[in-house]
CSV table of C-alpha atoms in Angstrom, one decimal:
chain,number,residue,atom,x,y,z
A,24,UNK,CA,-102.8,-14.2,-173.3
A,25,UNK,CA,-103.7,-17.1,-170.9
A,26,UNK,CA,-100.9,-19.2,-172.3
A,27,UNK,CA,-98.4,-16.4,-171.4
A,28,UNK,CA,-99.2,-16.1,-168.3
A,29,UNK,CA,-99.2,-19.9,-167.8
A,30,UNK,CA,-95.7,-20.3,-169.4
A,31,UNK,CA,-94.0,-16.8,-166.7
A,32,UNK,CA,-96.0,-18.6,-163.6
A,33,UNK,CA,-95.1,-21.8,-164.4
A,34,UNK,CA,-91.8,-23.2,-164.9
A,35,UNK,CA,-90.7,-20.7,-167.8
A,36,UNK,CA,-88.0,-17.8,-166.9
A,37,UNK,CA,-88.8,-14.1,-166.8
A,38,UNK,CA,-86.9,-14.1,-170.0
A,39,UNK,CA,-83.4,-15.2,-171.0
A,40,UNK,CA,-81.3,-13.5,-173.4
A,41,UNK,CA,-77.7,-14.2,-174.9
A,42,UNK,CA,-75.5,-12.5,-177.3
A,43,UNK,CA,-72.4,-13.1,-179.4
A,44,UNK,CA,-70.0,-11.6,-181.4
A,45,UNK,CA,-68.1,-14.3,-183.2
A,46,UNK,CA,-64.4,-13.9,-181.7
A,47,UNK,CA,-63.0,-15.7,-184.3
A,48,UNK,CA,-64.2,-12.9,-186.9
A,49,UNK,CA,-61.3,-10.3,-187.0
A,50,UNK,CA,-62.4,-8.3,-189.9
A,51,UNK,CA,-64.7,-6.5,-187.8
A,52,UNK,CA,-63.2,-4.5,-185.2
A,53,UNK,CA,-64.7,-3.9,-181.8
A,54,UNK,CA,-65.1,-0.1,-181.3
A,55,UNK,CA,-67.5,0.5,-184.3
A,56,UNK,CA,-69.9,-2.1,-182.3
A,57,UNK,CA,-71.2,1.1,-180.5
A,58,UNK,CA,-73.4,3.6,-182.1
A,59,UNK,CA,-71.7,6.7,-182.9
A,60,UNK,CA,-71.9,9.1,-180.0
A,61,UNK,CA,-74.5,11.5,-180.8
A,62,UNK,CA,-73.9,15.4,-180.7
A,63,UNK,CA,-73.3,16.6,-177.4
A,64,UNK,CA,-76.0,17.3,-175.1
A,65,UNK,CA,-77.1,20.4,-172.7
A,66,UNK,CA,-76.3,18.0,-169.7
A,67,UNK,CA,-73.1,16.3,-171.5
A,68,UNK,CA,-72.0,19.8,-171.7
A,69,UNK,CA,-72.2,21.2,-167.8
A,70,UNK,CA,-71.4,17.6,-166.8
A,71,UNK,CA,-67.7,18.2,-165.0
A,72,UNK,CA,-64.8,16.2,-165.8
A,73,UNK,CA,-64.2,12.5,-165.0
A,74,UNK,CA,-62.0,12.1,-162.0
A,75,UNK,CA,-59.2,10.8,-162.1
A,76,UNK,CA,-59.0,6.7,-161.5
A,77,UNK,CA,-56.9,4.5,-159.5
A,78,UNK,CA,-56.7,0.4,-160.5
A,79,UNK,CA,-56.1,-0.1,-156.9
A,80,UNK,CA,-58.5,-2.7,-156.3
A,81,UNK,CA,-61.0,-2.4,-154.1
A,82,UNK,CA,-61.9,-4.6,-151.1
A,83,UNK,CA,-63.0,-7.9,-152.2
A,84,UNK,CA,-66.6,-8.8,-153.3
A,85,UNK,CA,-69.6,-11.2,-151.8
A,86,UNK,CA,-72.2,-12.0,-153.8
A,87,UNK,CA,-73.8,-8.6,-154.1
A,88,UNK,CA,-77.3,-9.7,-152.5
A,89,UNK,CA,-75.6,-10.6,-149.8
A,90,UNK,CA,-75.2,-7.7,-147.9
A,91,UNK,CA,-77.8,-7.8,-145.8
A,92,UNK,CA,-78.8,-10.3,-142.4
A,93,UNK,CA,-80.0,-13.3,-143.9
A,94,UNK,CA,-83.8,-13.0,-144.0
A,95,UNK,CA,-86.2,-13.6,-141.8
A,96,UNK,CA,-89.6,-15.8,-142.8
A,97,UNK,CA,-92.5,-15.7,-141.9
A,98,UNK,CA,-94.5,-19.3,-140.5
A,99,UNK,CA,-96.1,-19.4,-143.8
A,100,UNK,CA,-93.3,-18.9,-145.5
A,101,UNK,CA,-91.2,-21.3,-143.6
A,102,UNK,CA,-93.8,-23.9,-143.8
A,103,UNK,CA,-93.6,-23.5,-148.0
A,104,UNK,CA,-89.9,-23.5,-147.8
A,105,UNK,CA,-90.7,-26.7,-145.9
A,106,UNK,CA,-92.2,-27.5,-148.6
A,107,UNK,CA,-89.6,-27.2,-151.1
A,108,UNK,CA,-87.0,-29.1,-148.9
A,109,UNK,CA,-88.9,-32.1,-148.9
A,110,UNK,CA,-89.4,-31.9,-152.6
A,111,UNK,CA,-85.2,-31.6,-153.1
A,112,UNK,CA,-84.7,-33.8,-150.4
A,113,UNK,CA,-82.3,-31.0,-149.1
A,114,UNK,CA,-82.4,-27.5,-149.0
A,115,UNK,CA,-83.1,-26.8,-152.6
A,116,UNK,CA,-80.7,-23.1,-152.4
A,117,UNK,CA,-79.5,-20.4,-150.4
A,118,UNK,CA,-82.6,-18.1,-149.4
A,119,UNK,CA,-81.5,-14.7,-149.9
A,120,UNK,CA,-82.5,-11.5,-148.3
A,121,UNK,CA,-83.1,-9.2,-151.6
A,122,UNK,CA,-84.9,-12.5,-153.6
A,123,UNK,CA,-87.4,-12.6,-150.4
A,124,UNK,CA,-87.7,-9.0,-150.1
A,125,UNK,CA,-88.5,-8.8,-154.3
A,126,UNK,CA,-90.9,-11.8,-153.8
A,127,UNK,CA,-93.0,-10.3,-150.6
A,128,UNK,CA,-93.3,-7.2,-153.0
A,129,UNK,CA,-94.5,-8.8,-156.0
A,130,UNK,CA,-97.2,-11.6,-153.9
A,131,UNK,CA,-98.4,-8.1,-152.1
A,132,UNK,CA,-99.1,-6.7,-155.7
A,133,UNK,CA,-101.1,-9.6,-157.3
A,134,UNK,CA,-103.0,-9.8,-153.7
A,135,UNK,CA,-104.0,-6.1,-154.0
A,136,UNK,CA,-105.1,-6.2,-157.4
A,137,UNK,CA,-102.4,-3.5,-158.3
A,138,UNK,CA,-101.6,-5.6,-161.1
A,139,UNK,CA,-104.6,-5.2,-163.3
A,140,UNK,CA,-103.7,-7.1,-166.2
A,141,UNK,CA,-102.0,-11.1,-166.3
A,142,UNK,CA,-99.8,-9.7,-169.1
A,143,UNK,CA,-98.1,-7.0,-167.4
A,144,UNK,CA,-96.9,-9.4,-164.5
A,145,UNK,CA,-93.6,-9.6,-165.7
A,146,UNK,CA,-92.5,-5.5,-165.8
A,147,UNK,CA,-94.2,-5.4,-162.3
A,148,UNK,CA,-92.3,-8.4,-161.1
A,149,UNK,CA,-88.5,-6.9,-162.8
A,150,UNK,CA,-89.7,-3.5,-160.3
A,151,UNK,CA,-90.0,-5.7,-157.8
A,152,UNK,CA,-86.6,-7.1,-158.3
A,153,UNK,CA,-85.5,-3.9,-159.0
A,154,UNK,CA,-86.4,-2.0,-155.6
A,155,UNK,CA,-85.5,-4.9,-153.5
A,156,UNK,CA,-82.0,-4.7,-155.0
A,157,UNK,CA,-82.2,-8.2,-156.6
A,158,UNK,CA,-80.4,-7.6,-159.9
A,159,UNK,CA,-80.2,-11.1,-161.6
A,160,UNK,CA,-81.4,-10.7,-164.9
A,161,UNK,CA,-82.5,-14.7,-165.6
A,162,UNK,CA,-84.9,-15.4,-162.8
A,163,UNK,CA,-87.4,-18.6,-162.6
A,164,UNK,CA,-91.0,-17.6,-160.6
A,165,UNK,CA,-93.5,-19.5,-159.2
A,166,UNK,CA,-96.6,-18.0,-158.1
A,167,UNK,CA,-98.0,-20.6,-155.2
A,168,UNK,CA,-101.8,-20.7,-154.6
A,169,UNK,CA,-101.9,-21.8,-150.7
A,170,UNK,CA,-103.9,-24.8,-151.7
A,171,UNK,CA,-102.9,-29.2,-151.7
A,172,UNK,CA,-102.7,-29.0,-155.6
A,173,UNK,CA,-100.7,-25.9,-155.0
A,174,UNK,CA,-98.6,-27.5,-153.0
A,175,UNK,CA,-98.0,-30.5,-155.3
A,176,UNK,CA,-97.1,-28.5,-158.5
A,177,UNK,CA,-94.4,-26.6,-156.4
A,178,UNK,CA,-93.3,-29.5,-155.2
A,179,UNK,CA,-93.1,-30.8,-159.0
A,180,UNK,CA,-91.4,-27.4,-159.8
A,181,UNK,CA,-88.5,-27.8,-157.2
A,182,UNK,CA,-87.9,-31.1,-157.4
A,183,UNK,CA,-87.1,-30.2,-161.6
A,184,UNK,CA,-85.6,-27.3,-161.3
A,185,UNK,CA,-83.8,-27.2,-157.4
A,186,UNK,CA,-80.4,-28.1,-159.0
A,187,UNK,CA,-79.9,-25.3,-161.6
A,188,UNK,CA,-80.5,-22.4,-158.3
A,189,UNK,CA,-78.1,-21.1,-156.3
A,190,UNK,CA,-80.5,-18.7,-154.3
A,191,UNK,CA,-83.7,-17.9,-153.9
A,192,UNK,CA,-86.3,-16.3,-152.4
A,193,UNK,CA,-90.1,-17.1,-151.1
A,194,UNK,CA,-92.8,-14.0,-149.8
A,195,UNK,CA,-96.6,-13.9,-148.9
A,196,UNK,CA,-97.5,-10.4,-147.8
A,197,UNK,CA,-99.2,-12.3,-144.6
A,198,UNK,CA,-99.9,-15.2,-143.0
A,199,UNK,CA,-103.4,-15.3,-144.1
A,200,UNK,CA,-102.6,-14.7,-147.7
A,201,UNK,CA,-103.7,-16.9,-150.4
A,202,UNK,CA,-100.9,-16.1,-152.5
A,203,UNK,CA,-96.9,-16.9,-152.2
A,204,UNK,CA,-94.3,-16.3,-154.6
A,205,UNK,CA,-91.1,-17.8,-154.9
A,206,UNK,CA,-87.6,-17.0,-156.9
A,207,UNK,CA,-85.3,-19.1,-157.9
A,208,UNK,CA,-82.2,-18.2,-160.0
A,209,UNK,CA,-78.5,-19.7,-160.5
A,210,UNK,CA,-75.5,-16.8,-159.8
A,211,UNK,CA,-72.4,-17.6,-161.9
A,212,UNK,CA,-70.9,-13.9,-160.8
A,213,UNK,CA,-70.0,-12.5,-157.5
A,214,UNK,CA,-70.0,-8.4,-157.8
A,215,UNK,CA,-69.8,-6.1,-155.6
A,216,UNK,CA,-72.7,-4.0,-154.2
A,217,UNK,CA,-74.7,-2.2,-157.3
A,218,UNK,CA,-75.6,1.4,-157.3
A,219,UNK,CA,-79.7,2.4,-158.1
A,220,UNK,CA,-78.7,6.1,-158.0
A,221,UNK,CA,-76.1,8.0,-158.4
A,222,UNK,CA,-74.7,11.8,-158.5
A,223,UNK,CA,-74.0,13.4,-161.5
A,224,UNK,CA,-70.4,13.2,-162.3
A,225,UNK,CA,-69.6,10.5,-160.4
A,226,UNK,CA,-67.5,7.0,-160.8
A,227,UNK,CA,-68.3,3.8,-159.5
A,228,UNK,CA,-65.3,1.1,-159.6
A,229,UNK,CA,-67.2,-2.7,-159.5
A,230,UNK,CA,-65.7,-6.0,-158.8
A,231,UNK,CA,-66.9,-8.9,-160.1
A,232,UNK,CA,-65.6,-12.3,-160.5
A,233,UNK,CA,-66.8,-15.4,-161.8
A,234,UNK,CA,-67.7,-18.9,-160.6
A,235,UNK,CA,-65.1,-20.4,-162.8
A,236,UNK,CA,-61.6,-19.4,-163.0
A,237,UNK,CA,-61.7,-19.7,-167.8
A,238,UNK,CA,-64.9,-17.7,-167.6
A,239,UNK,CA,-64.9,-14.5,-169.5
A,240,UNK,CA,-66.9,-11.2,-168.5
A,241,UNK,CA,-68.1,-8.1,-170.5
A,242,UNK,CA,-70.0,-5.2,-169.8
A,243,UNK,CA,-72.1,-2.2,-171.6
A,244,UNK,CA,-73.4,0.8,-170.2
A,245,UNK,CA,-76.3,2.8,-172.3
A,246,UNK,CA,-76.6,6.4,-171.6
A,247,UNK,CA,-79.5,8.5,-171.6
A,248,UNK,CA,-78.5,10.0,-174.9
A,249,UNK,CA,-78.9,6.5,-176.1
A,250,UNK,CA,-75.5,5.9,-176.6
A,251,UNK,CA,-74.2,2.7,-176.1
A,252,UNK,CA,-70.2,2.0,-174.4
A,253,UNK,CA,-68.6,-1.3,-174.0
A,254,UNK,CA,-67.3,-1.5,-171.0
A,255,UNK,CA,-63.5,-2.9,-171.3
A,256,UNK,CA,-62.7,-5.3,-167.7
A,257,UNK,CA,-59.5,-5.1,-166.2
A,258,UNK,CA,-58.3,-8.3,-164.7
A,259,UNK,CA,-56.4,-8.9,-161.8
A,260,UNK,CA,-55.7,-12.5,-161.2
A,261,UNK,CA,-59.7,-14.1,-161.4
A,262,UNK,CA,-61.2,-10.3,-160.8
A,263,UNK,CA,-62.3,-8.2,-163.3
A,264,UNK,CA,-62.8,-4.4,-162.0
A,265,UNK,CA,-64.9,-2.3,-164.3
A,266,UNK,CA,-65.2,1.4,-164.3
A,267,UNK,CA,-68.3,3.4,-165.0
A,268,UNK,CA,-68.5,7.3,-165.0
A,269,UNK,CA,-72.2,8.7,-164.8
A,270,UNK,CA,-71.6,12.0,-167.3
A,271,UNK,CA,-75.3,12.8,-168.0
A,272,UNK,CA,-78.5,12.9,-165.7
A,273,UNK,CA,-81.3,10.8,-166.5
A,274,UNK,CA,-81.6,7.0,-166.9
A,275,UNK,CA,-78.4,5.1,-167.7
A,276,UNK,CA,-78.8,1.0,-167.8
A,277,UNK,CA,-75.7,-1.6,-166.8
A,278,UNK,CA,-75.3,-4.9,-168.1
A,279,UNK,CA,-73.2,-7.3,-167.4
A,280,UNK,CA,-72.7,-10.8,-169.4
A,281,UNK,CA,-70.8,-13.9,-168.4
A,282,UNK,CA,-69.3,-16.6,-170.5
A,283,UNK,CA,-68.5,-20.0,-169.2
A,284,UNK,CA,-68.3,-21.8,-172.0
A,285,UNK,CA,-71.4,-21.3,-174.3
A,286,UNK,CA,-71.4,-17.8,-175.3
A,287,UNK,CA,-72.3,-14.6,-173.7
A,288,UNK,CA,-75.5,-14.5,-171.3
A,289,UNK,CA,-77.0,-11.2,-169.5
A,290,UNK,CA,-76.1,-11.8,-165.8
A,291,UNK,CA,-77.1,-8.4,-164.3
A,292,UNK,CA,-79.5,-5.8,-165.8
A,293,UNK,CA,-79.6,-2.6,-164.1
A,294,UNK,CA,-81.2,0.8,-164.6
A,295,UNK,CA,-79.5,2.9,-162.4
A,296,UNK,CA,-80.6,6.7,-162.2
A,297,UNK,CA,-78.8,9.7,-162.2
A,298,UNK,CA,-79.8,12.6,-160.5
A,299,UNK,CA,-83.4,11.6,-161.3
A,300,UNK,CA,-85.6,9.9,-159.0
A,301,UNK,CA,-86.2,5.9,-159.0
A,302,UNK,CA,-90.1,5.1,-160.7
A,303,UNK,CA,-92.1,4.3,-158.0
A,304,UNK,CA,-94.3,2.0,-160.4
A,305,UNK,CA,-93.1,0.0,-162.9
A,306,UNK,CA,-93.0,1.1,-166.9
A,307,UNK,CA,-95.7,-1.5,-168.4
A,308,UNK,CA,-95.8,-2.4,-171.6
A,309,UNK,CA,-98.5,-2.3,-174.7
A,310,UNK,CA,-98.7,-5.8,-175.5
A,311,UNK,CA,-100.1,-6.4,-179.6
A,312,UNK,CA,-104.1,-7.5,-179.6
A,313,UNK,CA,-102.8,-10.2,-181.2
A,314,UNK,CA,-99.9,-12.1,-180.1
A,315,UNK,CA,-100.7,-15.9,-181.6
A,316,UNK,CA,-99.2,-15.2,-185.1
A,317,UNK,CA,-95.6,-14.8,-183.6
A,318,UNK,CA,-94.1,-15.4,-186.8
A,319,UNK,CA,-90.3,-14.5,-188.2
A,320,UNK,CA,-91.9,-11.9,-190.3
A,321,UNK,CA,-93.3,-9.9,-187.2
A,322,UNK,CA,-89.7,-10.3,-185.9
A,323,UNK,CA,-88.2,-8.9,-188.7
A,324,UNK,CA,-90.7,-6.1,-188.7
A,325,UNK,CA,-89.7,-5.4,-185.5
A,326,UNK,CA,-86.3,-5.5,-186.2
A,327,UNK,CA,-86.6,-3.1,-188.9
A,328,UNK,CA,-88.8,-0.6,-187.3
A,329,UNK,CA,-85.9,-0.4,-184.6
A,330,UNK,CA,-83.4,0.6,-186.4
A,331,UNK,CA,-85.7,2.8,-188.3
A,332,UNK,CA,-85.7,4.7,-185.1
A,333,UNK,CA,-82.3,4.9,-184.9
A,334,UNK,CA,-82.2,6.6,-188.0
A,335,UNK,CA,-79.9,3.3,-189.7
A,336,UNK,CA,-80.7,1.3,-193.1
A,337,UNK,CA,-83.0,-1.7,-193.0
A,338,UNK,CA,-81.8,-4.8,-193.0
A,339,UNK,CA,-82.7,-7.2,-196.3
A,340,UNK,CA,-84.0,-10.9,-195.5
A,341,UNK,CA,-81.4,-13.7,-196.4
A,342,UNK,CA,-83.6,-16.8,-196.6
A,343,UNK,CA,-80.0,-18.6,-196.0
A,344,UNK,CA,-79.7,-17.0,-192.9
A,345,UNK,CA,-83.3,-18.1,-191.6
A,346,UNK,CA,-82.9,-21.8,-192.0
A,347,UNK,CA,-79.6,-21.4,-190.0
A,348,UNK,CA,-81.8,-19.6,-187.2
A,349,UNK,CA,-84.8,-21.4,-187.8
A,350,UNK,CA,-82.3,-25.0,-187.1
A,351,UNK,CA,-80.9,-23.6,-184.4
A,352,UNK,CA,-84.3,-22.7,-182.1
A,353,UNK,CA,-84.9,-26.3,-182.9
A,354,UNK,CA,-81.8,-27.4,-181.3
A,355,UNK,CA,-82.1,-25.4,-178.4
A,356,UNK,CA,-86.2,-26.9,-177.8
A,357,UNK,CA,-85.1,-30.2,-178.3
A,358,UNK,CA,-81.9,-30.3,-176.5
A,359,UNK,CA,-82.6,-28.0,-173.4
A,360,UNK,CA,-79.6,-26.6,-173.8
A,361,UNK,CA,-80.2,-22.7,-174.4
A,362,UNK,CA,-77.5,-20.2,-175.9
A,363,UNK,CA,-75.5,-20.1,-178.5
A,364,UNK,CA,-73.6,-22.9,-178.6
A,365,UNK,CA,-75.2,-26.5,-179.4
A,366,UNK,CA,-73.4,-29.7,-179.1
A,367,UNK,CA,-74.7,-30.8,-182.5
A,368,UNK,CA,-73.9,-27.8,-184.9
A,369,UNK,CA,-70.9,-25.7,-182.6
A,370,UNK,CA,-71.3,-21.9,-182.6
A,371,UNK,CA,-72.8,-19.7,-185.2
A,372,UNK,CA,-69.2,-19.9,-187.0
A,373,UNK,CA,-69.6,-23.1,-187.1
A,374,UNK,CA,-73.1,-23.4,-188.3
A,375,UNK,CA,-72.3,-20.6,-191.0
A,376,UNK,CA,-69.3,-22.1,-191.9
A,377,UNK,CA,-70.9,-25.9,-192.5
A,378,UNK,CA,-73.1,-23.8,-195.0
A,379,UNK,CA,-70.2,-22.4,-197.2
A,380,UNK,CA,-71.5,-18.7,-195.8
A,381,UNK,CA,-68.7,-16.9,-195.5
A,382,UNK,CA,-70.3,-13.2,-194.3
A,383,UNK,CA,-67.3,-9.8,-193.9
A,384,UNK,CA,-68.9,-10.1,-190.2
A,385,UNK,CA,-71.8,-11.6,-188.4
A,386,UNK,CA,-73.7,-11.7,-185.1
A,387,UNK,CA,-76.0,-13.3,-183.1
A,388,UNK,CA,-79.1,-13.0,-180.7
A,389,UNK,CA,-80.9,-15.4,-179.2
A,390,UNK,CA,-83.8,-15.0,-176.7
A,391,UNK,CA,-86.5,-17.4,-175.3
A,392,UNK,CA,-89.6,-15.2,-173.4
A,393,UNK,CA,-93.9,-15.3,-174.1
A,394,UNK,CA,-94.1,-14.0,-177.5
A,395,UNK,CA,-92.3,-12.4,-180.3
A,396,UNK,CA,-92.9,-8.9,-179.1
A,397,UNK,CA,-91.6,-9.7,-175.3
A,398,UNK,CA,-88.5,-11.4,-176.6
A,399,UNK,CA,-87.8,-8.5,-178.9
A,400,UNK,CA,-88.5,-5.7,-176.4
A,401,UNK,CA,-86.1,-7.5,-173.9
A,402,UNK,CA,-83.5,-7.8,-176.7
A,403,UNK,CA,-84.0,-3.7,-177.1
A,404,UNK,CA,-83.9,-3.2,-173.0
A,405,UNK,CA,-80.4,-5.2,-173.1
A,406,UNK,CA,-77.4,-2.5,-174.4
A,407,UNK,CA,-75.4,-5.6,-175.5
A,408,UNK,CA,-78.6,-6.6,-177.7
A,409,UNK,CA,-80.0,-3.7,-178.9
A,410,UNK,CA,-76.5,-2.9,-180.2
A,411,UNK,CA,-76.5,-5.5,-183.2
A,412,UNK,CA,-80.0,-5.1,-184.1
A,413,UNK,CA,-79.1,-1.1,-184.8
A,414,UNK,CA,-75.6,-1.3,-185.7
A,415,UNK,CA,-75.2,0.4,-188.8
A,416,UNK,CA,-72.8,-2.0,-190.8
A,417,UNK,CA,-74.7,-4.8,-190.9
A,418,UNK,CA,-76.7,-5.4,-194.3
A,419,UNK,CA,-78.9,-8.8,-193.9
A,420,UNK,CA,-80.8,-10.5,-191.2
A,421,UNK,CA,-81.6,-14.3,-190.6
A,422,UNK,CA,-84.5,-15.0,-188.3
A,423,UNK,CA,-85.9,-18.1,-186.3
A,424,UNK,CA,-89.3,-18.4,-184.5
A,425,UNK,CA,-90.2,-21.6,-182.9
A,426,UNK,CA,-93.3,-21.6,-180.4
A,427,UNK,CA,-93.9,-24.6,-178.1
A,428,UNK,CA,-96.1,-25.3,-175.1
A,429,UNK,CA,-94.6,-23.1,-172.5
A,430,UNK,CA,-92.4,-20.7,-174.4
A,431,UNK,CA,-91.1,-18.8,-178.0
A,432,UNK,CA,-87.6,-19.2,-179.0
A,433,UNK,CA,-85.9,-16.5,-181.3
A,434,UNK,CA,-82.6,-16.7,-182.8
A,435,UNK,CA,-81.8,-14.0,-184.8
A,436,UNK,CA,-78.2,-13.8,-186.9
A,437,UNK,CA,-77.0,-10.3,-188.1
A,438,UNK,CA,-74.4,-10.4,-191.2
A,439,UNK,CA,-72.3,-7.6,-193.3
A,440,UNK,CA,-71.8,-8.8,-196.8
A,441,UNK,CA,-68.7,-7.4,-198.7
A,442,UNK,CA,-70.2,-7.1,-202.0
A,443,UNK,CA,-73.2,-7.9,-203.7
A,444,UNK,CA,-72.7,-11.3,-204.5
A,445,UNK,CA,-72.8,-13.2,-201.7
C-alpha cells in the first residue's frame, strides 16, 4: 500500500487512460459501439422533449479554468512557487485559479486527517478537482512536506516534469501548515465553461477546440440508466461544438478525448448532476487486501465480472492476443512514450497485423495507475472505456500487466472473431 501511495505523491499521474477504435477497421460500424438503450425508465418517461437546437455557434471559448481572476497566493505559497521557478529556470506554467483552489482543498484534507487512509488519496483528491471546477482528467500531484529535503525533491520534480505543464496549481490551507500541494497538468483542449448541475430537460451546447489545428475530438456521455451515447462533434473551421441533452435525473458523466497524433486520450472527465445534489464527500473506493499479485489474470477477472454485470457473454483468453499486450506495456515503460501508438511497432493495427491476426474487429485500452484494480476501476469510470470492455460483440480478450518502480501498466486488446477458426 506504501508503494502506491509513493508512486500518486511522487512523480506518477492520478491515472492516465487512452482508448482506440482502430479507424482503419470498417467492418464494424460505429453505432453498435453503445450498449443497447435499456427499457425506458420512470424518469425517461416524464422527462419533456429535447428543445429544439440551433448550430449557431456560440461565443468563442478560453480555456475553461480560466474564468476566474487569476489567483491569489498566499506568502507560503508564493515562496514554494519560488521554489519551482528556480528549479525551471522560468516560470515552470500558468498558475491557474481552479488548480489552486483544488490543491488548497486537498492539502486542507490530508492536514485535517479527513483522509483516513493513504489509499483513498486519490478519490478525495478527483473531489477536490471536482468542486473546485478543475476538470482535467490527467493530472500530476506533489504533495510538499515544508521541510529542505522537501524542498529539494520538488525542486527534482519540476525541473523533470516543468516542460510537459501548461497550468498548474499550488495550496497550503495556511501559512503555518506543514503540508503543500501542488498540480501540474498539460491542456491540449480549450472548452468552454463545464456545467456540475444541471435542470432536468435541459441542453448545454460546448465548444471546444484543440491546440493543434489535425487534432481530432470525440465525446461520450453515460446516463444514469447506464446507457452510454457517443457524442458526434460538429466542426466549424478548428471548433468542434457538441450537444448534450440531460433527459434523466440523477448522475450523468461527460468525457471528452483528444487525438493529436497517438490515439485517443481522456481530456475531461466530468460527473455532472441532474436535478440531484453534488456529493459533498468523495465516493471512496474498497481497495483488494492484497494488491501485490497484480497479475493479467486478476485483470481478466475483472474484466469478466464487468460485463457479467452487464448481463453480456464473457470474453475467452487469446494467449495471441496477450503477447501483443504484454509487448506493448513494455514499449510504453521503456520508451516513455504512453498511448497507443509506439514508434517501434505502429498502432494496434499494426501490431496485429505484423502477427498475421486478422480479427472481424478489434479494440484497445490502455491505462497506467497504482495497481490492477485502480487502473481497471478508472477504465469502468471512463464511458469511452467501459464501452469496449462490455460491448456485447466482442468474443476474446488479450491482456498485458507490467509493474515497475513507480507505476502498473495495462494494455488490454478486445477482438470479434468471425468464425471459430481463427
Amino acid at each position: 500500500m506504501l508503494r502506491q501511495v509513493a508512486a500518486l505523491w511522487g512523480c506518477a499521474s492520478l491515472c492516465w487512460l487512452t482508448s482506440c477504435v482502430d479507424a482503419r477497421v470498417a467492418v464494424k460500424p460505429q453505432t453498435p459501439l453503445s450498449q443497447p438503450a435499456p427499457a425506458e425508465t420512470p424518469s425517461e418517461a416524464s422527462a419533456p422533449p429535447a428543445p429544439p437546437l440551433s448550430w449557431t455557434p456560440p461565443a468563442p471559448a478560453t480555456h475553461y479554468a480560466d474564468q476566474r481572476d487569476a489567483p491569489q497566493l498566499s506568502s507560503l505559497e508564493q515562496q514554494w512557487f519560488a521554489h519551482a521557478h528556480n528549479a525551471a529556470g522560468r516560470s515552470p506554467c500558468r498558475l491557474d485559479a481552479a488548480l489552486v483552489d483544488a490543491a488548497r482543498r486537498h492539502a486542507a484534507d490530508l492536514d485535517s486527517g479527513a483522509i483516513s487512509k493513504d489509499a483513498d488519496a486519490m478519490d478525495h483528491l478527483r473531489h477536490a478537482l471536482h468542486l473546485a471546477g478543475a476538470h482535467d482528467y490527467a493530472v500530476q500531484p506533489w504533495r510538499i512536506p515544508d521541510t529542505p529535503d522537501g524542498r529539494d525533491r520538488f525542486q527534482r520534480f519540476v525541473s523533470a516534469h516543468h516542460r510537459a505543464w501548461t497550468h498548474c496549481g499550488i495550496g497550503a490551507p495556511n501559512d503555518a501548515s506543514g503540508t503543500i500541494f501542488w498540480l501540474g497538468v498539460h491542456r491540449a483542449i480549450d472548452i468552454s465553461p463545464l456545467p456540475t448541475q444541471a435542470p432536468l430537460g435541459s441542453r448545454t451546447v460546448l465548444q471546444t477546440r484543440a491546440a493543434t489545428s489535425t487534432a481530432q475530438v470525440d465525446a461520450y456521455l453515460e446516463h444514469p440508466s447506464g446507457h452510454i451515447e457517443r457524442i458526434a462533434p460538429r466542426a466549424t473551421a478548428a471548433t468542434f461544438h457538441l450537444s448534450l441533452f440531460f433527459g434523466q435525473t440523477g448522475r450523468f458523466v461527460f468525457e471528452l478525448l483528444a487525438d493529436q497524433g497517438h490515439g485517443m486520450e481522456t481530456a475531461v472527465l466530468l460527473p455532472i448532476y441532474v436535478d440531484t445534489p453534488v456529493p459533498t464527500r468523495p465516493t471512496v473506493l474498497p481497495l483488494p487486501g492484497d494488491t501485490a499479485k497484480d497479475t493479467p489474470e486478476d485483470l481478466r477477472a475483472l474484466i469478466n465480472f464487468a460485463r457479467q454485470r452487464a448481463q453480456v457473454p464473457p470474453l475467452h483468453a487469446d494467449a495471441r492476443l496477450d503477447a501483443i499486450a504484454a509487448a506493448h506495456c513494455r514499449d510504453m515503460a521503456r520508451s516513455g512514450n504512453f498511448g497507443h501508438y509506439s514508434q517501434q511497432t505502429g498502432f494496434l493495427a499494426d501490431r496485429l497485423k505484423a502477427q498475421r491476426l486478422y480479427p472481424h474487429a478489434f479494440s484497445e485500452n490502455v491505462a497506467r495507475s497504482s495497481s490492477v484494480f485502480r487502473a481497471h476501476v478508472n477504465l469502468m469510470r471512463s464511458p469511452s472505456h467501459k464501452i469496449r470492455i462490455v460491448n456485447p460483440s466482442d468474443t476474446h480478450v488479450g491482456v498485458g500487466v507490467l509493474k515497475t518502480d513507480n507505476a502498473v501498466f495495462i494494455t488490454e486488446i478486445f477482438a470479434h472473431w468471425a468464425d471459430a477458426h481463427h
